[in-house]
Structure formats: structure tokens, C-alpha cells
Short mmCIF file of C-alpha atoms in Angstrom, two decimals:
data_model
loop_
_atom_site.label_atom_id
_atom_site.label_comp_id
_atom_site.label_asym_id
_atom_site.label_seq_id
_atom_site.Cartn_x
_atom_site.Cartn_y
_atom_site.Cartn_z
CA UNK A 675 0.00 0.00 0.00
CA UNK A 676 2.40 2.60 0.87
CA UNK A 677 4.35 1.81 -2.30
CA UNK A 678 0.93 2.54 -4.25
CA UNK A 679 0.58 5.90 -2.39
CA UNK A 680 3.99 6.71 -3.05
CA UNK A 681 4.07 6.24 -7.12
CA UNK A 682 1.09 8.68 -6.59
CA UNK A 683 2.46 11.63 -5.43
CA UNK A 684 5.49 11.00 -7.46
CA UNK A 685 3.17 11.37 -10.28
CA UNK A 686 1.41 14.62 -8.43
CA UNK A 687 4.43 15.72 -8.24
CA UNK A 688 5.82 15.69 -11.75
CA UNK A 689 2.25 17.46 -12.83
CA UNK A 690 2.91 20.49 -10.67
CA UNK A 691 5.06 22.14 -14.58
CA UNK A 692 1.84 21.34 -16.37
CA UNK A 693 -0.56 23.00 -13.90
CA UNK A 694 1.09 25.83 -14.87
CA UNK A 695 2.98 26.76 -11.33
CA UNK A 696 6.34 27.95 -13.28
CA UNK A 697 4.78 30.12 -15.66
CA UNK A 698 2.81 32.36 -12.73
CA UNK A 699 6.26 32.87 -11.09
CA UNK A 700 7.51 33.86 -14.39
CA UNK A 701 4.85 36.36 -14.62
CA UNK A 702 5.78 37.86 -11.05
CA UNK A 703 9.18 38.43 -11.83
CA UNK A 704 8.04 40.18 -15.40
CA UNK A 705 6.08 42.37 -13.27
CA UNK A 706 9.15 44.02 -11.25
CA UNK A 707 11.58 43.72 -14.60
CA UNK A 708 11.55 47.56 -15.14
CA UNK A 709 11.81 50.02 -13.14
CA UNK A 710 8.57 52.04 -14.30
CA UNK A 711 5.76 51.46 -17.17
CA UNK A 712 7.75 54.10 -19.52
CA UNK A 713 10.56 51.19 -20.16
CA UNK A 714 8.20 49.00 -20.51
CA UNK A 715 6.30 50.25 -23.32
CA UNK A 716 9.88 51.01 -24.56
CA UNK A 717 11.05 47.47 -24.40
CA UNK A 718 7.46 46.67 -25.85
CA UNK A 719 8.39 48.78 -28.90
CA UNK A 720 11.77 47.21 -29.33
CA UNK A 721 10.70 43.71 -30.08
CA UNK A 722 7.66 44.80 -32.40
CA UNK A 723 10.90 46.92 -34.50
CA UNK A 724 13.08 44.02 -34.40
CA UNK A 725 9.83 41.69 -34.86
CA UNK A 726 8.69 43.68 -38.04
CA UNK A 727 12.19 44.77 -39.51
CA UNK A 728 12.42 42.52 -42.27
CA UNK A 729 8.78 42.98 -43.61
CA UNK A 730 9.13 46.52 -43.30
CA UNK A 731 12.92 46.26 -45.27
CA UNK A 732 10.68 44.31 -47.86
CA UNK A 733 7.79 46.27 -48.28
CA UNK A 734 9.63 49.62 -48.43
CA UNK A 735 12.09 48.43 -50.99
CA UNK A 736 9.02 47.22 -53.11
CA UNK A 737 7.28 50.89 -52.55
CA UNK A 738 11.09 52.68 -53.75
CA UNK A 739 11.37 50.63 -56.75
CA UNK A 740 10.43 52.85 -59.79
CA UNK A 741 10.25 50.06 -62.41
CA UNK A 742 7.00 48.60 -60.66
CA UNK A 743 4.18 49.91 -61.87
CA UNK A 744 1.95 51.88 -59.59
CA UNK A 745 -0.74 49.59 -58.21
CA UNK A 746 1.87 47.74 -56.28
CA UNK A 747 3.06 50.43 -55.39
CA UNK A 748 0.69 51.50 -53.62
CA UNK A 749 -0.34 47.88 -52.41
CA UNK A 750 2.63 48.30 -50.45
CA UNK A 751 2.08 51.79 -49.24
CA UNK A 752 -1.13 50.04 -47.97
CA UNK A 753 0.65 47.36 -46.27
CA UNK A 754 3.08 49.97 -44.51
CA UNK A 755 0.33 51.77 -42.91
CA UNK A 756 -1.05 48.34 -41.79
CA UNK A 757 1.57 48.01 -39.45
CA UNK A 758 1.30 48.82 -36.05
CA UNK A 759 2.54 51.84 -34.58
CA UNK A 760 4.96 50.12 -32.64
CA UNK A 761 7.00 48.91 -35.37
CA UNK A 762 8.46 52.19 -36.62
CA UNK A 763 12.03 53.03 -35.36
CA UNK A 764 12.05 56.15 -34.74
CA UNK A 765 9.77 56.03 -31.11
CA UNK A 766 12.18 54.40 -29.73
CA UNK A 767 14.27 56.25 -26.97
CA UNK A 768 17.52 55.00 -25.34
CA UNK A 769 16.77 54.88 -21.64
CA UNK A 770 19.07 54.47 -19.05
CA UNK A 771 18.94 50.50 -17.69
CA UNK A 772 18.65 51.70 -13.40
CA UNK A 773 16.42 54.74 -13.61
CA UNK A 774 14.70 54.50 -16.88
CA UNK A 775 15.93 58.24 -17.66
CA UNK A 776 15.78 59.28 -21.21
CA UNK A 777 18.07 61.67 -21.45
CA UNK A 778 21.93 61.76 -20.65
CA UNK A 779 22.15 58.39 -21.37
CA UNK A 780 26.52 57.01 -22.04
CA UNK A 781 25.53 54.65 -24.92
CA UNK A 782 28.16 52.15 -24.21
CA UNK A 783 27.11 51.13 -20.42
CA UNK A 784 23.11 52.30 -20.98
CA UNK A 785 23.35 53.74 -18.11
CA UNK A 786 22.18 57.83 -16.95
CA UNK A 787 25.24 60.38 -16.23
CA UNK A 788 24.13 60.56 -13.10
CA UNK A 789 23.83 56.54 -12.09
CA UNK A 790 27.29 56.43 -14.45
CA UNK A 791 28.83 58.66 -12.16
CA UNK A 792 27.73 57.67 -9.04
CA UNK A 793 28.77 53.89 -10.20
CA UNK A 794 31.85 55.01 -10.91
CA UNK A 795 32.65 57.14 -7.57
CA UNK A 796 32.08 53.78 -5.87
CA UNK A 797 34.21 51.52 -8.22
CA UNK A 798 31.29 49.00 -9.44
CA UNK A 799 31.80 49.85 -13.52
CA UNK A 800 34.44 47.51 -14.56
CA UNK A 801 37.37 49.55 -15.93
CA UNK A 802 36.10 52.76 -15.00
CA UNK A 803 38.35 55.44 -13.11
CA UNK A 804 36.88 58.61 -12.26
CA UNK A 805 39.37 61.13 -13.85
CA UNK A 806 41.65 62.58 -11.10
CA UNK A 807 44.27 65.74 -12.07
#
């Protein structure tokens, strides 16, 4: 008997994945990813760019061609402004990583001036020196 019992909560056990247990601590830790909703919606609009980049790169060299003849060009005009908003390059804004600042950002670490600096007065950038004369 208590081998019986025991296969069964082995198998109880191996369910617990397909209940779905993993994925709703998954979703907890997406919840405090970013530091405020404007990053979010920024990270949002980086995946639909990279997501729609090679439609778009399609579509717009069928739209530049001049030896098509009109009607497909404007097919794909049509199919441009289908896209969603998201997808167009240009809304996205470098934010610093920490803060979720927009401006001041030093490219290279994607980090703020101000979190750069005060990273770097305390020695936790690898390779950084604060400049001393």
C-alpha cells in the first residue's frame, strides 16, 4: 500500500510544470523587470521593431522601386500603414537600464550620467576610473 501511495504523489508531483505553477512565477518576476511602465512600453516597442524589420525592409524596398508599376506600389504603401505603430524606429528612446531616464544616457554602459557617475565614484563599472588631475 504505501508503495501505491507513493508512485502517486510521485506522479502529483511531476504534474505540478503542467498545472502551470512555473509560468505564474515567471509572470511575477516580469512584473518588477523595469523600473517604471515608460521602459516597458519602450522594451514593448523594441521587439515589435526588431519583430517587423524585415517585412518593413521588404515592403519599403518594393514601394522605392520605380520600375514597378503603380498599383503595387501603392499595395505596399497600404501594407506599410497596416503596421502597427509600434514597429516604426524612430519612437524608440535609449533609456538608461537603473532609472529608466531618457536623457543623458553614455551609450556604451546604458546607463544615466548621473547613475554612471555615481557607479563610478564607488568603483562597481568595470574599468572605469573617475578622472583625477
Amino acid at each position: 500500500m504505501n508503495f501505491l501511495n507513493l508512485s502517486s504523489q510521485i506522479k502529483s508531483i511531476n504534474l505540478i510544470p503542467q498545472i502551470g505553477v512555473l509560468s505564474t512565477i515567471q509572470q511575477v518576476r516580469n512584473a518588477q523587470l523595469w523600473p517604471d511602465w515608460r521602459m516597458k512600453k519602450d522594451v514593448r516597442k523594441r521587439i515589435a521593431t526588431s519583430e517587423y524589420a524585415p517585412l518593413k525592409l521588404r515592403i519599403n524596398a518594393l514601394r522605392k522601386n520605380d520600375i514597378l508599376p503603380p498599383e503595387i506600389r501603392e499595395i505596399a504603401d497600404k501594407d506599410i500603414q497596416a503596421l502597427p505603430n509600434d514597429a516604426v524606429g524612430i519612437k524608440i528612446v535609449p533609456r538608461c537600464a537603473i532609472t529608466s531616464r531618457p536623457r543623458g544616457i553614455v551609450y556604451r554602459w546604458r546607463l544615466s550620467r548621473i547613475v554612471f557617475r555615481h557607479l563610478a565614484d564607488y568603483n562597481k563599472l568595470s574599468g572605469i576610473q573617475r578622472a583625477k588631475w
